[in-house]
XYZ file of N, CA, C and O in Angstrom:
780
model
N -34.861 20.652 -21.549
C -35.822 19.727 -21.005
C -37.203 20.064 -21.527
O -38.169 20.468 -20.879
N -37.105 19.804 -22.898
C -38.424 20.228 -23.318
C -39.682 19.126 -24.342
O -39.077 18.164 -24.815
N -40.607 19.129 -24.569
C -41.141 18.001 -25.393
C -41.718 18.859 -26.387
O -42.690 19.529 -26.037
N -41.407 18.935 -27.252
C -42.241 19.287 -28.666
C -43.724 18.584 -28.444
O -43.879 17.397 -28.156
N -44.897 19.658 -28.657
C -46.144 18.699 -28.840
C -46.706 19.879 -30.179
O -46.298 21.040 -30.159
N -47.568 19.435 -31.166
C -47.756 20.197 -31.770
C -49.529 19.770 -32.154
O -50.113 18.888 -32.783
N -49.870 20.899 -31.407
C -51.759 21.247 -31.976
C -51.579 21.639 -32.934
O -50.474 22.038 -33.301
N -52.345 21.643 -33.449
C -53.219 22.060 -34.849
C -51.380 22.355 -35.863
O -50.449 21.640 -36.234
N -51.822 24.135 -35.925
C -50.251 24.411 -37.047
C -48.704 24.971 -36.133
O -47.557 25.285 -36.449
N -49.684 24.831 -34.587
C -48.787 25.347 -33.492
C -48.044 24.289 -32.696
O -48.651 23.331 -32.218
N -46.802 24.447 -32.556
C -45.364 24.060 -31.762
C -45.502 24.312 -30.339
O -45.289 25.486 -30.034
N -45.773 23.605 -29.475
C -46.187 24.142 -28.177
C -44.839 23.056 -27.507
O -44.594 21.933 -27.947
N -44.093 23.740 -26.355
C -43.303 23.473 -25.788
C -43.868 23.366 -24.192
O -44.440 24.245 -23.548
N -43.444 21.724 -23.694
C -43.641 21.492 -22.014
C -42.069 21.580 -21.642
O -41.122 21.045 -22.218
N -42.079 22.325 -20.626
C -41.020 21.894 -19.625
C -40.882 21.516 -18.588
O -41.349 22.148 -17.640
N -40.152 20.286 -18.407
C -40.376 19.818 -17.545
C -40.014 20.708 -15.774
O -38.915 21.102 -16.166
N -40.056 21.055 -14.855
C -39.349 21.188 -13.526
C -38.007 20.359 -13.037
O -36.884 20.779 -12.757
N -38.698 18.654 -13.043
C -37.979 17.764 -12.489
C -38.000 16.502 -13.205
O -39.022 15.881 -13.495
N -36.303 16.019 -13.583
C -36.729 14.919 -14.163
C -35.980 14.010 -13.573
O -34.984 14.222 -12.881
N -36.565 12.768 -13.907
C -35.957 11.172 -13.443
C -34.893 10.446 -14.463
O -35.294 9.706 -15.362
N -33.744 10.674 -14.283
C -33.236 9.530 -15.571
C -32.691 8.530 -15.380
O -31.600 8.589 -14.812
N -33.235 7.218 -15.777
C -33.391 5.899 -15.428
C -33.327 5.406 -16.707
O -34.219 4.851 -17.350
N -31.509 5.805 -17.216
C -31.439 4.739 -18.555
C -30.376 3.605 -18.271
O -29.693 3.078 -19.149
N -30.332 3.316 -16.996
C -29.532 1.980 -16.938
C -28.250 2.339 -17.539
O -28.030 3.429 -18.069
N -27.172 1.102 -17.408
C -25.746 1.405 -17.680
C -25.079 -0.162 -18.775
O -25.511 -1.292 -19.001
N -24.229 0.385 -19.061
C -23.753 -0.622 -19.890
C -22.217 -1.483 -20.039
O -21.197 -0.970 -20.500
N -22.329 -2.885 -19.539
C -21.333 -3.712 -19.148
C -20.336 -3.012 -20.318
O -20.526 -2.799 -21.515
N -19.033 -2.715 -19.310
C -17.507 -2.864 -20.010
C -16.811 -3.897 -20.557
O -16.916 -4.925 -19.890
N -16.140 -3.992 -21.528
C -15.034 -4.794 -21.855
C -13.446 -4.462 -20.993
O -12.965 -3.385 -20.642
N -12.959 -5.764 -20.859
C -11.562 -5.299 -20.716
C -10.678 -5.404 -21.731
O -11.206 -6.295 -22.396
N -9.517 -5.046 -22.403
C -8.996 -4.958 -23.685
C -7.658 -5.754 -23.635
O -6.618 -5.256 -23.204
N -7.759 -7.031 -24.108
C -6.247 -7.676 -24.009
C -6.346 -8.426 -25.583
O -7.156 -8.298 -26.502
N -5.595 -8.937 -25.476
C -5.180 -9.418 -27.170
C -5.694 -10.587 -27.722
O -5.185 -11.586 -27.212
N -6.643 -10.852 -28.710
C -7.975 -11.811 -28.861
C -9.219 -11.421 -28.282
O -10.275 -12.047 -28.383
N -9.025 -10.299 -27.639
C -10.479 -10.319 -26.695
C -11.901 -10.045 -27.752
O -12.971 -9.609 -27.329
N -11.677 -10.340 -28.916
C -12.491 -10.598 -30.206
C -12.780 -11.687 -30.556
O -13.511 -11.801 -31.540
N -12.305 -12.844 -29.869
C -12.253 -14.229 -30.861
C -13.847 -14.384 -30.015
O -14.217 -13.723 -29.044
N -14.467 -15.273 -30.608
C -15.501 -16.054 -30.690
C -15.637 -16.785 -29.695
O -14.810 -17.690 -29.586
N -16.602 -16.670 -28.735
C -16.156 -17.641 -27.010
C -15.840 -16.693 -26.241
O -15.964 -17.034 -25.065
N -15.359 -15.279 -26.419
C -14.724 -14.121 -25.445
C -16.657 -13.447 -25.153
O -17.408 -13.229 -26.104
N -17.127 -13.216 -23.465
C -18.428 -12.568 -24.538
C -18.463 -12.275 -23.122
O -17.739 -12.816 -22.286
N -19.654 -11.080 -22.811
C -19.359 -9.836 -21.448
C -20.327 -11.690 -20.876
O -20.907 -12.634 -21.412
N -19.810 -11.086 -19.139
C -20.869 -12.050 -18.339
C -22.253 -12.259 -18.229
O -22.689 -13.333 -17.816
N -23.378 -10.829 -18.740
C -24.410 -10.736 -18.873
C -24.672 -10.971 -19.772
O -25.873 -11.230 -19.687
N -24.236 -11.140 -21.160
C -24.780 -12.100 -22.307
C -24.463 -13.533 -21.967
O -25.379 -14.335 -22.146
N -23.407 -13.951 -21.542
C -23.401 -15.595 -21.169
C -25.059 -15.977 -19.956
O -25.802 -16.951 -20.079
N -25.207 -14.674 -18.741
C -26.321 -15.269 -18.022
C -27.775 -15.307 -18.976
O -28.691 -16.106 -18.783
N -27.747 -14.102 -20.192
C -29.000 -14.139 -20.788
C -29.143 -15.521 -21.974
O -30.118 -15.935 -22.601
N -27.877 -15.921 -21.934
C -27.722 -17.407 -22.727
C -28.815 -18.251 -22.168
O -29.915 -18.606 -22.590
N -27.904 -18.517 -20.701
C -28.804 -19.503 -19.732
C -29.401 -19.316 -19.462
O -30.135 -20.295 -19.592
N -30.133 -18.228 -18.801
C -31.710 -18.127 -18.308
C -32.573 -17.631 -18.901
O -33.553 -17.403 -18.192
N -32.705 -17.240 -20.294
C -33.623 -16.480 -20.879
C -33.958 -17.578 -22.026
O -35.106 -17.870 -22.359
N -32.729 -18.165 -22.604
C -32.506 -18.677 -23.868
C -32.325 -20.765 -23.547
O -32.527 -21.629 -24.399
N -32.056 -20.906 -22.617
C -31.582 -22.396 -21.782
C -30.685 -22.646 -22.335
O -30.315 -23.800 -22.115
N -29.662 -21.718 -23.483
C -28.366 -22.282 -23.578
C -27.450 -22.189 -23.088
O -27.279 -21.033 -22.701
N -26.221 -23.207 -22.725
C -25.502 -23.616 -22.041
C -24.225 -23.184 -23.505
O -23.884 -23.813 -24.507
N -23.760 -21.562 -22.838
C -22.390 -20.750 -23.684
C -21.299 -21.606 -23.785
O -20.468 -21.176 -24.585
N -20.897 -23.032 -23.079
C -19.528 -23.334 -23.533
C -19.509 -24.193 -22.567
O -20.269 -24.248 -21.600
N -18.512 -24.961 -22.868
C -18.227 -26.322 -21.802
C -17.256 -25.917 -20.726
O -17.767 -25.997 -19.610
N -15.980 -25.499 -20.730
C -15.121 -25.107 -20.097
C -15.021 -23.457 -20.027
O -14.831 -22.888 -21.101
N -15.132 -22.689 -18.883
C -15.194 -21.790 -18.612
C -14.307 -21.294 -17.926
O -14.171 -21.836 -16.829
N -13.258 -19.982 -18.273
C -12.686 -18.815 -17.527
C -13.712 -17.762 -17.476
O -14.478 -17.407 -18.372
N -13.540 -17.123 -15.716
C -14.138 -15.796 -15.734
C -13.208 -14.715 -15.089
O -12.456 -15.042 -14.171
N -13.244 -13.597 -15.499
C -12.791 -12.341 -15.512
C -13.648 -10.743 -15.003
O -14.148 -9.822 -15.649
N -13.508 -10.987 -13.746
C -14.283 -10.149 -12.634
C -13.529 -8.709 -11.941
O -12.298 -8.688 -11.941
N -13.995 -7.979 -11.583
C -13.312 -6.891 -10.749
C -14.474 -6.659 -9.734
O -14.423 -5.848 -8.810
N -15.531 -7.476 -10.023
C -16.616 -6.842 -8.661
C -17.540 -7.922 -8.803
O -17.534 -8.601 -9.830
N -18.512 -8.193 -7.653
C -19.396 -9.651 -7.125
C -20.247 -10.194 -8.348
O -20.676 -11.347 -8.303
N -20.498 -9.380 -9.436
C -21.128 -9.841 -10.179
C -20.573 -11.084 -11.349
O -21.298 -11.905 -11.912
N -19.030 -10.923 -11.509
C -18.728 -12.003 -11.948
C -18.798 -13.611 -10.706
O -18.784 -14.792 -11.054
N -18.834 -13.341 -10.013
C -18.787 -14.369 -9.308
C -20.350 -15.348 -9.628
O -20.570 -16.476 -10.069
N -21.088 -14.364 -9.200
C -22.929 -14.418 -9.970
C -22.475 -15.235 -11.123
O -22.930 -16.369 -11.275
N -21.477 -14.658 -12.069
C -21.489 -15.453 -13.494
C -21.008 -16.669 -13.604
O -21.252 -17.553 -14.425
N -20.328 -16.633 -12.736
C -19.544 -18.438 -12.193
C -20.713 -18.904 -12.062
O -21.316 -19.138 -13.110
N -21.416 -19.191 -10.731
C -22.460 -19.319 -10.067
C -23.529 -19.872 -11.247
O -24.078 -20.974 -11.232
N -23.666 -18.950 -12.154
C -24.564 -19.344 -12.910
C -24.203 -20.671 -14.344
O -24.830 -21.644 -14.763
N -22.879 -20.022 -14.709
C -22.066 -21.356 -15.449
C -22.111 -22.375 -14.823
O -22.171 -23.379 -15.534
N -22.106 -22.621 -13.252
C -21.330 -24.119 -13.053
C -23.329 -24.727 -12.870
O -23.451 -25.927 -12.624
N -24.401 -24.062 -12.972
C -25.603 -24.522 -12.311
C -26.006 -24.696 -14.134
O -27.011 -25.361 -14.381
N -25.443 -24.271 -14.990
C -25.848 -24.394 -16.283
C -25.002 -25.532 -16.960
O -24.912 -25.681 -18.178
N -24.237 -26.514 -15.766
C -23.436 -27.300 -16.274
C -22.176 -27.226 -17.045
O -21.761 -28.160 -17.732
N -21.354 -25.652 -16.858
C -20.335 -25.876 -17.569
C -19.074 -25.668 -16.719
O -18.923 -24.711 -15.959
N -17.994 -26.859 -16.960
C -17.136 -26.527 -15.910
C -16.036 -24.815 -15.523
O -15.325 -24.388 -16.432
N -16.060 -24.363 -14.693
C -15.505 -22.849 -14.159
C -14.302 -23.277 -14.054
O -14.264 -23.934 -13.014
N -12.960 -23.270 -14.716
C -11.620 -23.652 -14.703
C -11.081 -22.788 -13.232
O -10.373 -23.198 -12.313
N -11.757 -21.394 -13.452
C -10.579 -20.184 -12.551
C -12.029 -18.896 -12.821
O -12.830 -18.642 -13.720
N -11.779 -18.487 -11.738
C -12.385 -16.771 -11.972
C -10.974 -16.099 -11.407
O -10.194 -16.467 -10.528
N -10.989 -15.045 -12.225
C -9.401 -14.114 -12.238
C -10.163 -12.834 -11.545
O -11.232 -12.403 -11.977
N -9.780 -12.527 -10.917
C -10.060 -11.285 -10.039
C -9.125 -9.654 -10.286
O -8.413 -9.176 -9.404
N -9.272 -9.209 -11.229
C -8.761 -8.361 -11.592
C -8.408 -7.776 -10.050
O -7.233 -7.421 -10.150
N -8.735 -7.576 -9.042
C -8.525 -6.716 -8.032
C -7.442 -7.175 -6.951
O -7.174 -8.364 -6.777
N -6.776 -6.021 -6.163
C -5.843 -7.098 -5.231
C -6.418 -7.823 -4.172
O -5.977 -8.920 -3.831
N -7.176 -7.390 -3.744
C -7.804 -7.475 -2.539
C -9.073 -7.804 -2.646
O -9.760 -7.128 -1.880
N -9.684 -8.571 -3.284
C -11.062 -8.677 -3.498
C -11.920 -8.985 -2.440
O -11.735 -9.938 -1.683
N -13.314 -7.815 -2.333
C -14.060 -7.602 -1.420
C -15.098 -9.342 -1.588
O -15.499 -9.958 -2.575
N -15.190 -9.580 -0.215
C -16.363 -10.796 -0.074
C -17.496 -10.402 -0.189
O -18.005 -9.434 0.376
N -17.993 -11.167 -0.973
C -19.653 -10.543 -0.639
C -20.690 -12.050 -1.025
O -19.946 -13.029 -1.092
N -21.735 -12.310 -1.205
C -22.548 -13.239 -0.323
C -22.182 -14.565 -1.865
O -21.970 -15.772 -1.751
N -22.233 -13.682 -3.228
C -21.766 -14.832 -4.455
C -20.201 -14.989 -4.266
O -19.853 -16.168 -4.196
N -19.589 -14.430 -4.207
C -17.952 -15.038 -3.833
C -17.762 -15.926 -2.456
O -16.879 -16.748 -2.213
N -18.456 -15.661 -1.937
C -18.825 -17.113 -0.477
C -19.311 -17.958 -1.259
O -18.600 -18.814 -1.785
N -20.527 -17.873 -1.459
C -20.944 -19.417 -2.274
C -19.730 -19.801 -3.540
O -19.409 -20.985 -3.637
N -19.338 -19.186 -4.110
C -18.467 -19.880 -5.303
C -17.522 -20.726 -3.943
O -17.658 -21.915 -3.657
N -16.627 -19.799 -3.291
C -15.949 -20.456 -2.355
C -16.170 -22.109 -2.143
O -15.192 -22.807 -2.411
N -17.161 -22.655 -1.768
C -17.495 -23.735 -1.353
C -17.587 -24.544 -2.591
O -17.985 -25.673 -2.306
N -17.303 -24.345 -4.244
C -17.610 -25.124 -4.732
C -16.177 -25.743 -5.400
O -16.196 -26.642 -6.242
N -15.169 -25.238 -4.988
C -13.717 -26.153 -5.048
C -13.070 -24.606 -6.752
O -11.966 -24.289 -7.197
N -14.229 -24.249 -7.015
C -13.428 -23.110 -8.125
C -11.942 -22.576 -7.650
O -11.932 -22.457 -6.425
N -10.705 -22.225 -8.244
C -9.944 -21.609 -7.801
C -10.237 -20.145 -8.086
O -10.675 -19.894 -9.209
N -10.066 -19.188 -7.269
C -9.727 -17.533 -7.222
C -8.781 -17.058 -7.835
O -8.128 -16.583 -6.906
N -8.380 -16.899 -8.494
C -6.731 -15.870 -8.546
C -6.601 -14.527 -8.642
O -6.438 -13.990 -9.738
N -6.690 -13.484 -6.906
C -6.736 -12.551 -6.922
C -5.510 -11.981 -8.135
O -4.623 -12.729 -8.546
N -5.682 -10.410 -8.627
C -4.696 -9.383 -8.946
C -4.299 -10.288 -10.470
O -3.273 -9.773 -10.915
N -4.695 -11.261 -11.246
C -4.606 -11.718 -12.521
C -6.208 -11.557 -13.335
O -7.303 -11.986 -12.974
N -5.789 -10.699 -14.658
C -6.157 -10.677 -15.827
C -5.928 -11.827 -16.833
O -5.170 -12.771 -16.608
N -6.691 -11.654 -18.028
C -6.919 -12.183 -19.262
C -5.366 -11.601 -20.079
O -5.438 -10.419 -20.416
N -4.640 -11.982 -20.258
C -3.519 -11.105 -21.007
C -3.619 -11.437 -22.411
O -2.903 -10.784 -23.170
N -4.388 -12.349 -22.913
C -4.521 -13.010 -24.971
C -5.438 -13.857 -24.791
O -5.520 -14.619 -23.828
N -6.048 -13.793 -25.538
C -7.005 -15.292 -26.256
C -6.712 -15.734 -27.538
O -6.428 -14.869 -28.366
N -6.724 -17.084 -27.930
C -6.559 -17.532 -28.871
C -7.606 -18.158 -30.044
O -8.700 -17.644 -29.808
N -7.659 -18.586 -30.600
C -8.867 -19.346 -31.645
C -8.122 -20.580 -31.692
O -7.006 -20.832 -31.236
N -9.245 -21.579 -32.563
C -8.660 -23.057 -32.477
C -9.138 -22.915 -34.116
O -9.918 -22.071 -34.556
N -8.399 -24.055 -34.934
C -8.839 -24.072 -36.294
C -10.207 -23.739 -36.835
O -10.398 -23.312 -37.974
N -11.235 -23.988 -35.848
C -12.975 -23.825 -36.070
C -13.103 -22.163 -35.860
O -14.216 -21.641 -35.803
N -11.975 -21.448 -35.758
C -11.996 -19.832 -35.531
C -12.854 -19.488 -33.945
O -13.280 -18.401 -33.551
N -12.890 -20.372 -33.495
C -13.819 -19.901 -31.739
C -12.215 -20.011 -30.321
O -11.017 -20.247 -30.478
N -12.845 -19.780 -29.387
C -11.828 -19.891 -28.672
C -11.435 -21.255 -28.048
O -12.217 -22.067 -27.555
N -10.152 -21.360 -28.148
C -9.495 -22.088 -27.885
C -8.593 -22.225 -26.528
O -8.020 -23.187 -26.017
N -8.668 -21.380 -26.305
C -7.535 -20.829 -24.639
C -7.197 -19.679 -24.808
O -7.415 -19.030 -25.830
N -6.459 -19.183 -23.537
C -6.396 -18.224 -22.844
C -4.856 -17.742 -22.798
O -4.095 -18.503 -23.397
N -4.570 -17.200 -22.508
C -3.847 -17.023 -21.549
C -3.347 -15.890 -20.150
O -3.203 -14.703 -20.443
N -3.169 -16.220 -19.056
C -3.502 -15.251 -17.909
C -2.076 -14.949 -17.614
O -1.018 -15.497 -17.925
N -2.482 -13.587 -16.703
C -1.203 -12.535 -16.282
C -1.470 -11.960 -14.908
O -2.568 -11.593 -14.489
N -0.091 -11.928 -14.138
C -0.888 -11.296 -12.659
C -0.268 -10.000 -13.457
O 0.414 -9.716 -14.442
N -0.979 -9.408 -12.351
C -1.199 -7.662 -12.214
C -0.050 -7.206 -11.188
O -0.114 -7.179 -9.959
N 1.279 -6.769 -12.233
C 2.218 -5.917 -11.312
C 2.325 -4.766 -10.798
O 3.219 -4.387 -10.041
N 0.882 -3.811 -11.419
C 1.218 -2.324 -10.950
C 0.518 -2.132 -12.334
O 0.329 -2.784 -13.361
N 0.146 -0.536 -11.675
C -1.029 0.304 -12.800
C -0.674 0.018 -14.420
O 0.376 0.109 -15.055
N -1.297 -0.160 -14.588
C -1.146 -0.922 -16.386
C -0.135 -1.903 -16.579
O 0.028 -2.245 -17.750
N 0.640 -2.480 -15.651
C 1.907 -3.194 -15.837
C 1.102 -4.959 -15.376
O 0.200 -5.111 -14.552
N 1.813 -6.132 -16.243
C 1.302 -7.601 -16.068
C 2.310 -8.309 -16.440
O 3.213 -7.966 -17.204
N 2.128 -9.588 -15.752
C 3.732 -10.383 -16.523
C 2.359 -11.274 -16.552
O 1.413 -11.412 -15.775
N 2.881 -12.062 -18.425
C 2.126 -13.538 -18.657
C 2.832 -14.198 -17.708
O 3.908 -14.125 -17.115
N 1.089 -15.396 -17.818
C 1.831 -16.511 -16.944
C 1.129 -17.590 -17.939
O 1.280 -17.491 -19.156
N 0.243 -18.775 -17.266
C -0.125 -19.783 -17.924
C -0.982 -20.138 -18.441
O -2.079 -19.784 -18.010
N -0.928 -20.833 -19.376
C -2.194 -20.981 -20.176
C -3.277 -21.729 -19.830
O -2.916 -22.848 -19.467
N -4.793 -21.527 -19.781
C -5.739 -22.422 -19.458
C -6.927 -22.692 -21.046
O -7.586 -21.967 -21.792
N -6.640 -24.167 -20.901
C -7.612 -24.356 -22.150
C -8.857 -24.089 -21.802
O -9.253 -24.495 -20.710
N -10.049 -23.074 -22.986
C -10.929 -23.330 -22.643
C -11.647 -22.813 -23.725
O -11.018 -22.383 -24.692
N -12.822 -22.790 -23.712
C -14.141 -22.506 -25.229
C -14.553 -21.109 -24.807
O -14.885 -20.306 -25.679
N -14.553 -20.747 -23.447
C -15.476 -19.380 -22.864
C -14.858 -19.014 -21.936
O -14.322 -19.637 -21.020
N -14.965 -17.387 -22.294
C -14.419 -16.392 -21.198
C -15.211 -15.273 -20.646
O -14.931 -14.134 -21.019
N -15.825 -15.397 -20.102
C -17.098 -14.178 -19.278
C -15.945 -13.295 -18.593
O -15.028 -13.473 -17.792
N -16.688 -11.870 -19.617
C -15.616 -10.643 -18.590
C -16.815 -9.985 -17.959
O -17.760 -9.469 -18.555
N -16.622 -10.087 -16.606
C -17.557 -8.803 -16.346
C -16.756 -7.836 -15.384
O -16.518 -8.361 -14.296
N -16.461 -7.024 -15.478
C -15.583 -5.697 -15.183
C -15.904 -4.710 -14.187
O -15.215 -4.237 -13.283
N -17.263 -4.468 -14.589
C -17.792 -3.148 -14.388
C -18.728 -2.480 -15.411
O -18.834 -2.918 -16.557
N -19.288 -1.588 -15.040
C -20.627 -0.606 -15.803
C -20.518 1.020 -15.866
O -20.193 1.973 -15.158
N -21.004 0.717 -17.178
C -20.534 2.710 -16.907
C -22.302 3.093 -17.282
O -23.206 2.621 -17.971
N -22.147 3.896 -16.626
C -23.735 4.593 -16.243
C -23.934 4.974 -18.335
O -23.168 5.482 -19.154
N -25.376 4.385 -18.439
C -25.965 4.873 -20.035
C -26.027 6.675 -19.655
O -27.189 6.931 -19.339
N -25.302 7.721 -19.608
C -25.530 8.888 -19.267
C -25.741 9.781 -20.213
O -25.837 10.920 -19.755
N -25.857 9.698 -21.426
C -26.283 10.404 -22.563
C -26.886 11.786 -22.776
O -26.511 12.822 -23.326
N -28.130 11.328 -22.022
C -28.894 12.493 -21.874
C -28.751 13.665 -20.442
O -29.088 14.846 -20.351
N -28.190 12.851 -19.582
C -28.064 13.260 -18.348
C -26.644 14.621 -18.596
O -26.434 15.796 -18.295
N -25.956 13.453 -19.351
C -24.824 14.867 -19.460
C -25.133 15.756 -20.760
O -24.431 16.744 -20.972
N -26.215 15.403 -21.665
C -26.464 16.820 -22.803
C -27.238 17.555 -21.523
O -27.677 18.606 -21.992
N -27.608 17.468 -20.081
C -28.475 18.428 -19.659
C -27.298 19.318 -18.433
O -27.487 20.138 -17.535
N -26.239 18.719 -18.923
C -24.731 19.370 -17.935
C -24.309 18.383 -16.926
O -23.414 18.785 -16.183
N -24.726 17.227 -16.731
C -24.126 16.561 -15.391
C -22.648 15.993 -16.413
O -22.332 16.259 -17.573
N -21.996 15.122 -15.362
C -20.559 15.370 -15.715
C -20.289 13.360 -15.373
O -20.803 12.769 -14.422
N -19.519 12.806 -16.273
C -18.987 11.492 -15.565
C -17.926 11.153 -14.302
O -17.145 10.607 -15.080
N -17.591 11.088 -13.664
C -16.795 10.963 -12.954
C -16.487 9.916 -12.188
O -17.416 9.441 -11.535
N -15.178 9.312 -12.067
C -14.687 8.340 -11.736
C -14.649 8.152 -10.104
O -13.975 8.924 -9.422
N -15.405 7.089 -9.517
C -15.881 6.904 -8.099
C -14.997 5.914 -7.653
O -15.247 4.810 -8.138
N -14.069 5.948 -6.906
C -13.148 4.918 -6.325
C -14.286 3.637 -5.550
O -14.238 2.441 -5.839
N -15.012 4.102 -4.792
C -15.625 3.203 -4.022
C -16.288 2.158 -5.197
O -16.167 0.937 -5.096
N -16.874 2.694 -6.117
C -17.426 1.965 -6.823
C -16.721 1.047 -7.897
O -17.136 -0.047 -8.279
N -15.247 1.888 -8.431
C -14.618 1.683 -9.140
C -15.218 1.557 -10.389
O -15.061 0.484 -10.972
N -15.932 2.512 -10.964
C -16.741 2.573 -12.063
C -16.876 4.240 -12.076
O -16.573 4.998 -11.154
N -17.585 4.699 -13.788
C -17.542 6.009 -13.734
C -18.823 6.276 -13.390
O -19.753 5.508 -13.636
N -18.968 7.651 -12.660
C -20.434 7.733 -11.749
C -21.009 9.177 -12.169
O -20.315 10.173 -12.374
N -22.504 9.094 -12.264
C -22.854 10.532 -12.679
C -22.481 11.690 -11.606
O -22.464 11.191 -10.481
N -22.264 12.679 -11.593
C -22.102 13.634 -10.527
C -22.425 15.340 -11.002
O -22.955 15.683 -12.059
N -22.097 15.957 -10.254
C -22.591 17.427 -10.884
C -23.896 17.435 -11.679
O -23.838 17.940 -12.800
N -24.855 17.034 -11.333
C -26.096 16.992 -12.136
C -26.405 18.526 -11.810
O -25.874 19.171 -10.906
N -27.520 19.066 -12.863
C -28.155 20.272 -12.669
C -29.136 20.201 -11.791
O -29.535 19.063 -11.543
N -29.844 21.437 -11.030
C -31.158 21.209 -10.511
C -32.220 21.040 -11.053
O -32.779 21.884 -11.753
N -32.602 20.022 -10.824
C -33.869 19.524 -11.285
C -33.592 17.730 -12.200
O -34.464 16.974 -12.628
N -32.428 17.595 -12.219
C -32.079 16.338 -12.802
C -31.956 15.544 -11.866
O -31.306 16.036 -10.943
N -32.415 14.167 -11.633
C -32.307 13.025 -10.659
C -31.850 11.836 -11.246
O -32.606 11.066 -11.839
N -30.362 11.609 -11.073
C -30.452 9.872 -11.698
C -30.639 8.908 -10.895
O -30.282 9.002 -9.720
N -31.145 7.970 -11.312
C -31.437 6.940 -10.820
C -31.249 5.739 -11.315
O -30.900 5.755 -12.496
N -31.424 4.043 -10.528
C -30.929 3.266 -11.003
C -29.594 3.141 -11.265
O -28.738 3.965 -10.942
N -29.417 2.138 -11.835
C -27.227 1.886 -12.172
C -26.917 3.001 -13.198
O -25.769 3.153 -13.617
C-alpha cells in the first residue's frame, strides 16, 4: 500500500494506514451455445443503449435474470418500446422485490428455474431466436421451446472488480445470500466498498 512520489533524484514512499476500495464490479455472462451471436448482450449494455444513447436494442426481447435487476431490464425494454416475449428466471424460487411486482402487472410471462440453452443467427448473422431449457438440477437442463426473437439481455449477477483488493490478501468468496462472489478476509486496514 504504497505510492511512489519522487522529489528531486529521491524515491520517497507514502503508506497508506487505511484504505477504501471502491472499484465497482462487473456484470457476468451465462454460457450456453450462441451466447456470441449478435443480439445476445449483458442487461446493462441494453439499459446504457436506452438511456444514455436513446437507442431502442431490438424489437422483440428475451430476458435472462437470476436477481431483480433483470426485471429493471424488462422494465426498461418494454418503456423503450420493445416487446418482452418472457424473462427466464434462472432461479427456483424467485425472490419478489419492488421491479418484479411492477413487471407482474404488465401481462410479461415469468418462467421460474428456465435458462437460455442456444441462440441462433438469422442469414443477416444477428440473432434470430432462442432457444429455452428448464433447470433440472445443478448443471443439469432439458431443452424446451423455441422463442423468436432479435435480443437477449442476460443479467445474472456481478462479481466484485477485486483486483487490487486481493493483490493486498483479501480472498473471493462465494456468498449464498447474495449468490454472487463476495470480497471477504480482507487485511487490516483494507475497506471495500460499494458492489
Amino acid at each position: 500500500h504504497f505510492l511512489p512520489v519522487i522529489r528531486g533524484t529521491r524515491l520517497h514512499k507514502i503508506r497508506a494506514k487505511q484504505v477504501v476500495v471502491a472499484t465497482g464490479s462487473m456484470e457476468q455472462p451465462i454460457v450456453f451455445r450462441g451466447n456470441d451471436v449478435p443480439g445476445v448482450m449483458m442487461g446493462s449494455a441494453a439499459q446504457r443503449l436506452i438511456r444514455r444513447h436513446a437507442v431502442r436494442p431490438g424489437r422483440r426481447a428475451v430476458v435472462a435474470t437470476a436477481n431483480g435487476d433483470g426485471y429493471g431490464v424488462a422494465l426498461d425494454l418494454l418503456d423503450a418500446g420493445v416487446a418482452v416475449l418472457a424473462v427466464l428466471d434462472l432461479r427456483e424460487d424467485p425472490t419478489a422485490c419492488p421491479r418484479s411486482e411492477a413487471l407482474r402487472g404488465t401481462g410479461v410471462p415469468v418462467l421460474a428455474n428456465h435458462t437460455p440453452w442456444e441462440a441462433w443467427a438469422g442469414p443477416d448473422h444477428r440473432l434470430a431466436g432462442i432457444r429455452i431449457s428448464e433447470i433440472t438440477g445443478q448443471g443439469a437442463a432439458r431443452p424446451g421451446e423455441r422463442i423468436l426473437c432479435d435480443l437477449l439481455c442476460v443479467s445474472v449477477g456481478y462479481t466484485p472488480a477485486a483486483h487490487i483488493a486481493c493483490h493486498a490478501g483479501a480472498m473471493l468468496r462465494y456468498d449464498p445470500d447474495l449468490g454472487m462472489l463476495a470480497l471477504a478476509d480482507c487485511p487490516e486496514g483494507i475497506h471495500p466498498a460499494g458492489s
